mmCIF file with all atom_site columns, C-alpha atoms and ligand atoms in Angstrom:
data_model
loop_
_atom_site.group_PDB
_atom_site.id
_atom_site.type_symbol
_atom_site.label_atom_id
_atom_site.label_alt_id
_atom_site.label_comp_id
_atom_site.label_asym_id
_atom_site.label_entity_id
_atom_site.label_seq_id
_atom_site.pdbx_PDB_ins_code
_atom_site.Cartn_x
_atom_site.Cartn_y
_atom_site.Cartn_z
_atom_site.occupancy
_atom_site.B_iso_or_equiv
_atom_site.pdbx_formal_charge
_atom_site.auth_seq_id
_atom_site.auth_comp_id
_atom_site.auth_asym_id
_atom_site.auth_atom_id
_atom_site.pdbx_PDB_model_num
ATOM   1   C CA  . UNK A 1 1   ? 39.732 126.975 6.104   1.00 49.00 ? 40  UNK A CA  1
ATOM   2   C CA  . UNK A 1 2   ? 40.406 125.200 9.390   1.00 48.00 ? 41  UNK A CA  1
ATOM   3   C CA  . UNK A 1 3   ? 38.754 126.170 12.621  1.00 53.00 ? 42  UNK A CA  1
ATOM   4   C CA  . UNK A 1 4   ? 40.207 129.288 14.250  1.00 62.00 ? 43  UNK A CA  1
ATOM   5   C CA  . UNK A 1 5   ? 41.962 127.211 16.917  1.00 63.00 ? 44  UNK A CA  1
ATOM   6   C CA  . UNK A 1 6   ? 44.042 125.260 14.410  1.00 80.00 ? 45  UNK A CA  1
ATOM   7   C CA  . UNK A 1 7   ? 44.457 128.008 11.820  1.00 93.00 ? 46  UNK A CA  1
ATOM   8   C CA  . UNK A 1 8   ? 48.102 128.681 11.115  1.00 97.00 ? 47  UNK A CA  1
ATOM   9   C CA  . UNK A 1 9   ? 48.612 132.402 11.509  1.00 98.00 ? 48  UNK A CA  1
ATOM   10  C CA  . UNK A 1 10  ? 51.912 134.139 10.755  1.00 98.00 ? 49  UNK A CA  1
ATOM   11  C CA  . UNK A 1 11  ? 52.989 137.677 11.535  1.00 98.00 ? 50  UNK A CA  1
ATOM   12  C CA  . UNK A 1 12  ? 55.306 139.433 9.076   1.00 98.00 ? 51  UNK A CA  1
ATOM   13  C CA  . UNK A 1 13  ? 56.619 142.389 11.075  1.00 98.00 ? 52  UNK A CA  1
ATOM   14  C CA  . UNK A 1 14  ? 58.606 145.286 9.686   1.00 97.00 ? 53  UNK A CA  1
ATOM   15  C CA  . UNK A 1 15  ? 58.866 149.007 9.132   1.00 97.00 ? 54  UNK A CA  1
ATOM   16  C CA  . UNK A 1 16  ? 57.847 148.877 5.462   1.00 98.00 ? 55  UNK A CA  1
ATOM   17  C CA  . UNK A 1 17  ? 59.225 152.391 4.998   1.00 98.00 ? 56  UNK A CA  1
ATOM   18  C CA  . UNK A 1 18  ? 58.252 151.877 2.164   1.00 98.00 ? 57  UNK A CA  1
ATOM   19  C CA  . UNK A 1 19  ? 57.076 148.380 1.169   1.00 98.00 ? 58  UNK A CA  1
ATOM   20  C CA  . UNK A 1 20  ? 59.367 146.978 -1.543  1.00 98.00 ? 59  UNK A CA  1
ATOM   21  C CA  . UNK A 1 21  ? 59.224 144.214 -4.151  1.00 98.00 ? 60  UNK A CA  1
ATOM   22  C CA  . UNK A 1 22  ? 61.328 142.150 -1.701  1.00 98.00 ? 61  UNK A CA  1
ATOM   23  C CA  . UNK A 1 23  ? 58.641 142.393 1.001   1.00 98.00 ? 62  UNK A CA  1
ATOM   24  C CA  . UNK A 1 24  ? 55.882 141.527 -1.485  1.00 98.00 ? 63  UNK A CA  1
ATOM   25  C CA  . UNK A 1 25  ? 57.788 138.440 -2.588  1.00 98.00 ? 64  UNK A CA  1
ATOM   26  C CA  . UNK A 1 26  ? 58.140 137.238 1.023   1.00 98.00 ? 65  UNK A CA  1
ATOM   27  C CA  . UNK A 1 27  ? 54.386 137.645 1.663   1.00 98.00 ? 66  UNK A CA  1
ATOM   28  C CA  . UNK A 1 28  ? 53.473 135.847 -1.561  1.00 98.00 ? 67  UNK A CA  1
ATOM   29  C CA  . UNK A 1 29  ? 55.798 132.965 -0.773  1.00 98.00 ? 68  UNK A CA  1
ATOM   30  C CA  . UNK A 1 30  ? 54.518 132.736 2.823   1.00 98.00 ? 69  UNK A CA  1
ATOM   31  C CA  . UNK A 1 31  ? 50.855 132.556 1.786   1.00 98.00 ? 70  UNK A CA  1
ATOM   32  C CA  . UNK A 1 32  ? 50.800 128.860 0.785   1.00 98.00 ? 71  UNK A CA  1
ATOM   33  C CA  . UNK A 1 33  ? 52.322 127.984 4.177   1.00 98.00 ? 72  UNK A CA  1
ATOM   34  C CA  . UNK A 1 34  ? 49.703 129.682 6.381   1.00 98.00 ? 73  UNK A CA  1
ATOM   35  C CA  . UNK A 1 35  ? 45.964 130.262 6.595   1.00 98.00 ? 74  UNK A CA  1
ATOM   36  C CA  . UNK A 1 36  ? 46.522 133.936 7.328   1.00 98.00 ? 75  UNK A CA  1
ATOM   37  C CA  . UNK A 1 37  ? 49.481 136.317 7.101   1.00 98.00 ? 76  UNK A CA  1
ATOM   38  C CA  . UNK A 1 38  ? 49.317 139.474 9.192   1.00 98.00 ? 77  UNK A CA  1
ATOM   39  C CA  . UNK A 1 39  ? 51.626 142.166 7.836   1.00 99.00 ? 78  UNK A CA  1
ATOM   40  C CA  . UNK A 1 40  ? 52.373 144.175 10.973  1.00 98.00 ? 79  UNK A CA  1
ATOM   41  C CA  . UNK A 1 41  ? 53.799 147.662 10.657  1.00 98.00 ? 80  UNK A CA  1
ATOM   42  C CA  . UNK A 1 42  ? 55.868 148.460 13.716  1.00 96.00 ? 81  UNK A CA  1
ATOM   43  C CA  . UNK A 1 43  ? 55.398 151.782 15.466  1.00 94.00 ? 82  UNK A CA  1
ATOM   44  C CA  . UNK A 1 44  ? 58.540 152.553 17.419  1.00 90.00 ? 83  UNK A CA  1
ATOM   45  C CA  . UNK A 1 45  ? 58.594 156.004 18.997  1.00 86.00 ? 84  UNK A CA  1
ATOM   46  C CA  . UNK A 1 46  ? 62.412 156.075 19.040  1.00 90.00 ? 85  UNK A CA  1
ATOM   47  C CA  . UNK A 1 47  ? 62.675 155.327 15.297  1.00 91.00 ? 86  UNK A CA  1
ATOM   48  C CA  . UNK A 1 48  ? 62.477 157.989 12.596  1.00 93.00 ? 87  UNK A CA  1
ATOM   49  C CA  . UNK A 1 49  ? 60.504 157.063 9.494   1.00 95.00 ? 88  UNK A CA  1
ATOM   50  C CA  . UNK A 1 50  ? 60.487 158.714 6.076   1.00 96.00 ? 89  UNK A CA  1
ATOM   51  C CA  . UNK A 1 51  ? 56.807 157.975 5.446   1.00 97.00 ? 90  UNK A CA  1
ATOM   52  C CA  . UNK A 1 52  ? 53.974 158.441 7.956   1.00 96.00 ? 91  UNK A CA  1
ATOM   53  C CA  . UNK A 1 53  ? 52.333 155.309 9.352   1.00 96.00 ? 92  UNK A CA  1
ATOM   54  C CA  . UNK A 1 54  ? 49.069 155.935 7.459   1.00 97.00 ? 93  UNK A CA  1
ATOM   55  C CA  . UNK A 1 55  ? 50.951 156.110 4.159   1.00 97.00 ? 94  UNK A CA  1
ATOM   56  C CA  . UNK A 1 56  ? 52.875 152.896 4.853   1.00 98.00 ? 95  UNK A CA  1
ATOM   57  C CA  . UNK A 1 57  ? 49.633 151.104 5.804   1.00 98.00 ? 96  UNK A CA  1
ATOM   58  C CA  . UNK A 1 58  ? 47.811 152.422 2.736   1.00 98.00 ? 97  UNK A CA  1
ATOM   59  C CA  . UNK A 1 59  ? 50.541 151.226 0.350   1.00 98.00 ? 98  UNK A CA  1
ATOM   60  C CA  . UNK A 1 60  ? 50.489 147.764 1.936   1.00 98.00 ? 99  UNK A CA  1
ATOM   61  C CA  . UNK A 1 61  ? 46.668 147.522 1.954   1.00 98.00 ? 100 UNK A CA  1
ATOM   62  C CA  . UNK A 1 62  ? 46.496 148.594 -1.654  1.00 98.00 ? 101 UNK A CA  1
ATOM   63  C CA  . UNK A 1 63  ? 49.220 146.104 -2.647  1.00 98.00 ? 102 UNK A CA  1
ATOM   64  C CA  . UNK A 1 64  ? 47.412 143.170 -1.013  1.00 98.00 ? 103 UNK A CA  1
ATOM   65  C CA  . UNK A 1 65  ? 43.799 144.276 -1.568  1.00 98.00 ? 104 UNK A CA  1
ATOM   66  C CA  . UNK A 1 66  ? 43.020 141.205 -3.734  1.00 97.00 ? 105 UNK A CA  1
ATOM   67  C CA  . UNK A 1 67  ? 44.543 138.764 -1.278  1.00 98.00 ? 106 UNK A CA  1
ATOM   68  C CA  . UNK A 1 68  ? 41.935 137.848 1.371   1.00 98.00 ? 107 UNK A CA  1
ATOM   69  C CA  . UNK A 1 69  ? 44.467 135.891 3.466   1.00 98.00 ? 108 UNK A CA  1
ATOM   70  C CA  . UNK A 1 70  ? 46.545 139.027 4.096   1.00 98.00 ? 109 UNK A CA  1
ATOM   71  C CA  . UNK A 1 71  ? 45.696 141.514 6.826   1.00 98.00 ? 110 UNK A CA  1
ATOM   72  C CA  . UNK A 1 72  ? 47.647 144.730 7.366   1.00 98.00 ? 111 UNK A CA  1
ATOM   73  C CA  . UNK A 1 73  ? 47.819 146.243 10.845  1.00 98.00 ? 112 UNK A CA  1
ATOM   74  C CA  . UNK A 1 74  ? 49.937 148.638 12.871  1.00 98.00 ? 113 UNK A CA  1
ATOM   75  C CA  . UNK A 1 75  ? 51.382 147.600 16.216  1.00 98.00 ? 114 UNK A CA  1
ATOM   76  C CA  . UNK A 1 76  ? 53.430 148.917 19.103  1.00 96.00 ? 115 UNK A CA  1
ATOM   77  C CA  . UNK A 1 77  ? 55.546 146.886 21.485  1.00 95.00 ? 116 UNK A CA  1
ATOM   78  C CA  . UNK A 1 78  ? 57.070 143.451 21.170  1.00 96.00 ? 117 UNK A CA  1
ATOM   79  C CA  . UNK A 1 79  ? 56.334 141.270 18.156  1.00 97.00 ? 118 UNK A CA  1
ATOM   80  C CA  . UNK A 1 80  ? 56.102 138.290 20.532  1.00 97.00 ? 119 UNK A CA  1
ATOM   81  C CA  . UNK A 1 81  ? 53.282 140.023 22.438  1.00 97.00 ? 120 UNK A CA  1
ATOM   82  C CA  . UNK A 1 82  ? 51.478 140.802 19.191  1.00 98.00 ? 121 UNK A CA  1
ATOM   83  C CA  . UNK A 1 83  ? 51.700 137.108 18.279  1.00 97.00 ? 122 UNK A CA  1
ATOM   84  C CA  . UNK A 1 84  ? 50.093 136.193 21.591  1.00 96.00 ? 123 UNK A CA  1
ATOM   85  C CA  . UNK A 1 85  ? 47.237 138.669 21.026  1.00 97.00 ? 124 UNK A CA  1
ATOM   86  C CA  . UNK A 1 86  ? 46.626 137.312 17.514  1.00 97.00 ? 125 UNK A CA  1
ATOM   87  C CA  . UNK A 1 87  ? 47.111 133.626 18.452  1.00 96.00 ? 126 UNK A CA  1
ATOM   88  C CA  . UNK A 1 88  ? 49.851 133.573 15.830  1.00 98.00 ? 127 UNK A CA  1
ATOM   89  C CA  . UNK A 1 89  ? 52.464 130.884 16.395  1.00 97.00 ? 128 UNK A CA  1
ATOM   90  C CA  . UNK A 1 90  ? 54.759 131.975 13.586  1.00 98.00 ? 129 UNK A CA  1
ATOM   91  C CA  . UNK A 1 91  ? 56.784 134.984 12.547  1.00 98.00 ? 130 UNK A CA  1
ATOM   92  C CA  . UNK A 1 92  ? 57.969 135.296 8.949   1.00 98.00 ? 131 UNK A CA  1
ATOM   93  C CA  . UNK A 1 93  ? 61.186 137.132 8.118   1.00 98.00 ? 132 UNK A CA  1
ATOM   94  C CA  . UNK A 1 94  ? 63.164 137.519 4.931   1.00 97.00 ? 133 UNK A CA  1
ATOM   95  C CA  . UNK A 1 95  ? 66.911 136.951 4.840   1.00 97.00 ? 134 UNK A CA  1
ATOM   96  C CA  . UNK A 1 96  ? 69.013 138.800 2.284   1.00 96.00 ? 135 UNK A CA  1
ATOM   97  C CA  . UNK A 1 97  ? 72.521 138.094 3.499   1.00 93.00 ? 136 UNK A CA  1
ATOM   98  C CA  . UNK A 1 98  ? 74.628 136.925 6.426   1.00 92.00 ? 137 UNK A CA  1
ATOM   99  C CA  . UNK A 1 99  ? 74.185 140.249 8.223   1.00 92.00 ? 138 UNK A CA  1
ATOM   100 C CA  . UNK A 1 100 ? 70.409 139.738 8.220   1.00 92.00 ? 139 UNK A CA  1
ATOM   101 C CA  . UNK A 1 101 ? 70.971 136.175 9.384   1.00 94.00 ? 140 UNK A CA  1
ATOM   102 C CA  . UNK A 1 102 ? 73.180 137.061 12.334  1.00 94.00 ? 141 UNK A CA  1
ATOM   103 C CA  . UNK A 1 103 ? 70.756 139.688 13.588  1.00 93.00 ? 142 UNK A CA  1
ATOM   104 C CA  . UNK A 1 104 ? 67.567 137.731 12.937  1.00 96.00 ? 143 UNK A CA  1
ATOM   105 C CA  . UNK A 1 105 ? 68.807 134.555 14.596  1.00 97.00 ? 144 UNK A CA  1
ATOM   106 C CA  . UNK A 1 106 ? 69.104 136.189 18.028  1.00 96.00 ? 145 UNK A CA  1
ATOM   107 C CA  . UNK A 1 107 ? 65.693 137.812 17.729  1.00 97.00 ? 146 UNK A CA  1
ATOM   108 C CA  . UNK A 1 108 ? 64.131 134.538 16.596  1.00 98.00 ? 147 UNK A CA  1
ATOM   109 C CA  . UNK A 1 109 ? 65.612 132.685 19.568  1.00 98.00 ? 148 UNK A CA  1
ATOM   110 C CA  . UNK A 1 110 ? 64.401 135.413 21.924  1.00 97.00 ? 149 UNK A CA  1
ATOM   111 C CA  . UNK A 1 111 ? 60.857 135.265 20.516  1.00 97.00 ? 150 UNK A CA  1
ATOM   112 C CA  . UNK A 1 112 ? 60.938 131.512 20.954  1.00 97.00 ? 151 UNK A CA  1
ATOM   113 C CA  . UNK A 1 113 ? 62.112 131.864 24.540  1.00 96.00 ? 152 UNK A CA  1
ATOM   114 C CA  . UNK A 1 114 ? 59.524 134.549 25.348  1.00 94.00 ? 153 UNK A CA  1
ATOM   115 C CA  . UNK A 1 115 ? 56.402 133.065 23.764  1.00 93.00 ? 154 UNK A CA  1
ATOM   116 C CA  . UNK A 1 116 ? 57.336 129.834 22.011  1.00 96.00 ? 155 UNK A CA  1
ATOM   117 C CA  . UNK A 1 117 ? 56.850 131.553 18.656  1.00 97.00 ? 156 UNK A CA  1
ATOM   118 C CA  . UNK A 1 118 ? 58.700 129.944 15.750  1.00 98.00 ? 157 UNK A CA  1
ATOM   119 C CA  . UNK A 1 119 ? 60.318 132.169 13.138  1.00 98.00 ? 158 UNK A CA  1
ATOM   120 C CA  . UNK A 1 120 ? 60.193 130.964 9.560   1.00 98.00 ? 159 UNK A CA  1
ATOM   121 C CA  . UNK A 1 121 ? 62.965 132.432 7.414   1.00 98.00 ? 160 UNK A CA  1
ATOM   122 C CA  . UNK A 1 122 ? 62.555 132.776 3.688   1.00 98.00 ? 161 UNK A CA  1
ATOM   123 C CA  . UNK A 1 123 ? 65.655 133.575 1.668   1.00 97.00 ? 162 UNK A CA  1
ATOM   124 C CA  . UNK A 1 124 ? 65.349 136.644 -0.537  1.00 97.00 ? 163 UNK A CA  1
ATOM   125 C CA  . UNK A 1 125 ? 65.158 135.639 -4.174  1.00 98.00 ? 164 UNK A CA  1
ATOM   126 C CA  . UNK A 1 126 ? 68.330 136.594 -6.060  1.00 97.00 ? 165 UNK A CA  1
ATOM   127 C CA  . UNK A 1 127 ? 66.456 139.313 -7.939  1.00 97.00 ? 166 UNK A CA  1
ATOM   128 C CA  . UNK A 1 128 ? 65.439 140.937 -4.635  1.00 97.00 ? 167 UNK A CA  1
ATOM   129 C CA  . UNK A 1 129 ? 68.544 140.420 -2.520  1.00 96.00 ? 168 UNK A CA  1
ATOM   130 C CA  . UNK A 1 130 ? 69.860 143.925 -3.259  1.00 96.00 ? 169 UNK A CA  1
ATOM   131 C CA  . UNK A 1 131 ? 66.590 145.715 -2.464  1.00 98.00 ? 170 UNK A CA  1
ATOM   132 C CA  . UNK A 1 132 ? 66.121 147.425 0.893   1.00 97.00 ? 171 UNK A CA  1
ATOM   133 C CA  . UNK A 1 133 ? 63.756 150.130 2.075   1.00 98.00 ? 172 UNK A CA  1
ATOM   134 C CA  . UNK A 1 134 ? 66.832 152.145 3.050   1.00 97.00 ? 173 UNK A CA  1
ATOM   135 C CA  . UNK A 1 135 ? 68.167 152.193 -0.511  1.00 97.00 ? 174 UNK A CA  1
ATOM   136 C CA  . UNK A 1 136 ? 64.705 152.843 -1.982  1.00 98.00 ? 175 UNK A CA  1
ATOM   137 C CA  . UNK A 1 137 ? 64.311 155.841 0.355   1.00 97.00 ? 176 UNK A CA  1
ATOM   138 C CA  . UNK A 1 138 ? 67.687 157.154 -0.759  1.00 97.00 ? 177 UNK A CA  1
ATOM   139 C CA  . UNK A 1 139 ? 66.674 156.777 -4.408  1.00 97.00 ? 178 UNK A CA  1
ATOM   140 C CA  . UNK A 1 140 ? 63.316 158.476 -3.794  1.00 96.00 ? 179 UNK A CA  1
ATOM   141 C CA  . UNK A 1 141 ? 64.962 161.349 -1.954  1.00 96.00 ? 180 UNK A CA  1
ATOM   142 C CA  . UNK A 1 142 ? 67.089 161.889 -5.076  1.00 97.00 ? 181 UNK A CA  1
ATOM   143 C CA  . UNK A 1 143 ? 64.189 161.574 -7.521  1.00 96.00 ? 182 UNK A CA  1
ATOM   144 C CA  . UNK A 1 144 ? 65.509 158.341 -9.045  1.00 96.00 ? 183 UNK A CA  1
ATOM   145 C CA  . UNK A 1 145 ? 63.182 155.848 -10.725 1.00 96.00 ? 184 UNK A CA  1
ATOM   146 C CA  . UNK A 1 146 ? 62.289 153.182 -8.128  1.00 97.00 ? 185 UNK A CA  1
ATOM   147 C CA  . UNK A 1 147 ? 59.575 151.442 -10.166 1.00 96.00 ? 186 UNK A CA  1
ATOM   148 C CA  . UNK A 1 148 ? 61.571 148.201 -10.484 1.00 96.00 ? 187 UNK A CA  1
ATOM   149 C CA  . UNK A 1 149 ? 61.983 147.944 -6.718  1.00 98.00 ? 188 UNK A CA  1
ATOM   150 C CA  . UNK A 1 150 ? 58.533 148.751 -5.300  1.00 98.00 ? 189 UNK A CA  1
ATOM   151 C CA  . UNK A 1 151 ? 54.967 147.497 -5.893  1.00 98.00 ? 190 UNK A CA  1
ATOM   152 C CA  . UNK A 1 152 ? 52.674 149.532 -8.166  1.00 97.00 ? 191 UNK A CA  1
ATOM   153 C CA  . UNK A 1 153 ? 50.934 151.198 -5.214  1.00 97.00 ? 192 UNK A CA  1
ATOM   154 C CA  . UNK A 1 154 ? 54.139 152.993 -4.230  1.00 97.00 ? 193 UNK A CA  1
ATOM   155 C CA  . UNK A 1 155 ? 54.951 154.245 -7.725  1.00 88.00 ? 194 UNK A CA  1
ATOM   156 C CA  . UNK A 1 156 ? 54.186 157.898 -8.337  1.00 76.00 ? 195 UNK A CA  1
HETATM 157 P P1  . LIG B 2 .   ? 62.760 145.996 9.883   1.00 71.07 ? 492 LIG B P1  1
HETATM 158 O O1  . LIG B 2 .   ? 62.868 147.431 10.276  1.00 71.07 ? 492 LIG B O1  1
HETATM 159 O O2  . LIG B 2 .   ? 62.044 145.140 10.874  1.00 71.07 ? 492 LIG B O2  1
HETATM 160 O O3  . LIG B 2 .   ? 64.031 145.337 9.375   1.00 71.07 ? 492 LIG B O3  1
HETATM 161 P P2  . LIG B 2 .   ? 61.924 146.043 7.125   1.00 71.07 ? 492 LIG B P2  1
HETATM 162 O O4  . LIG B 2 .   ? 60.661 146.653 6.627   1.00 71.07 ? 492 LIG B O4  1
HETATM 163 O O5  . LIG B 2 .   ? 63.201 146.637 6.671   1.00 71.07 ? 492 LIG B O5  1
HETATM 164 O O6  . LIG B 2 .   ? 61.751 146.038 8.672   1.00 71.07 ? 492 LIG B O6  1
HETATM 165 O O7  . LIG B 2 .   ? 61.975 144.506 6.769   1.00 71.07 ? 492 LIG B O7  1
HETATM 166 C C1  . LIG B 2 .   ? 60.939 143.630 7.153   1.00 71.07 ? 492 LIG B C1  1
HETATM 167 C C2  . LIG B 2 .   ? 61.334 142.199 6.791   1.00 71.07 ? 492 LIG B C2  1
HETATM 168 O O8  . LIG B 2 .   ? 61.455 142.085 5.371   1.00 71.07 ? 492 LIG B O8  1
HETATM 169 C C3  . LIG B 2 .   ? 62.680 141.731 7.346   1.00 71.07 ? 492 LIG B C3  1
HETATM 170 O O9  . LIG B 2 .   ? 62.572 140.354 7.677   1.00 71.07 ? 492 LIG B O9  1
HETATM 171 C C4  . LIG B 2 .   ? 63.618 141.901 6.205   1.00 71.07 ? 492 LIG B C4  1
HETATM 172 O O10 . LIG B 2 .   ? 64.721 141.018 6.290   1.00 71.07 ? 492 LIG B O10 1
HETATM 173 C C5  . LIG B 2 .   ? 62.704 141.530 5.048   1.00 71.07 ? 492 LIG B C5  1
HETATM 174 N N1  . LIG B 2 .   ? 63.169 142.113 3.792   1.00 71.07 ? 492 LIG B N1  1
HETATM 175 C C6  . LIG B 2 .   ? 63.480 143.399 3.554   1.00 71.07 ? 492 LIG B C6  1
HETATM 176 N N2  . LIG B 2 .   ? 63.877 143.572 2.282   1.00 71.07 ? 492 LIG B N2  1
HETATM 177 C C7  . LIG B 2 .   ? 63.820 142.345 1.696   1.00 71.07 ? 492 LIG B C7  1
HETATM 178 C C8  . LIG B 2 .   ? 64.139 141.838 0.396   1.00 71.07 ? 492 LIG B C8  1
HETATM 179 N N3  . LIG B 2 .   ? 64.612 142.637 -0.561  1.00 71.07 ? 492 LIG B N3  1
HETATM 180 N N4  . LIG B 2 .   ? 63.946 140.525 0.150   1.00 71.07 ? 492 LIG B N4  1
HETATM 181 C C9  . LIG B 2 .   ? 63.506 139.716 1.130   1.00 71.07 ? 492 LIG B C9  1
HETATM 182 N N5  . LIG B 2 .   ? 63.203 140.113 2.384   1.00 71.07 ? 492 LIG B N5  1
HETATM 183 C C10 . LIG B 2 .   ? 63.364 141.406 2.671   1.00 71.07 ? 492 LIG B C10 1
#
């Protein structure tokens, strides 16, 4: 590993309500690009979540427990400020479709303007492009089988 000063650190921010196979794929594909990937669970007081923060963190930590380059944390406030605190120069985001792209582009440009942080976009793999936490929550609320869409830690 490089010295701390030159270590490439990326933040992968999200709600992870809950973590899905799509999120896991993005982290796994980001790992070869960085020395460390910080999965950062956003805490936004104006947002309603289905699962409590501790549950979302536990699922993520369990999913990545054998991956020493992944750290899972909770954070409040701007992702750009978190990057500054962590000396992370990169944000990783997944893109599923053009709606994601339109939204993410403005945020990426804003984070660049605020803190000079570069956002690295990874396209969702075709087998994950239809998976979203929103749909998984809907399935879970209706007792449907979500095992194909979430990592083992989230399965009942
Ligand atoms: P947010 O509330 O910030 O959108 P999410 O937990 O929904 O948080 O998503 C976090 C990141 O993961 C986003 O960049 C999102 O585009 C990406 N993502 C979500 N689902 C998938 C998927 N199925 N494949 C690839 N990336 C995904």
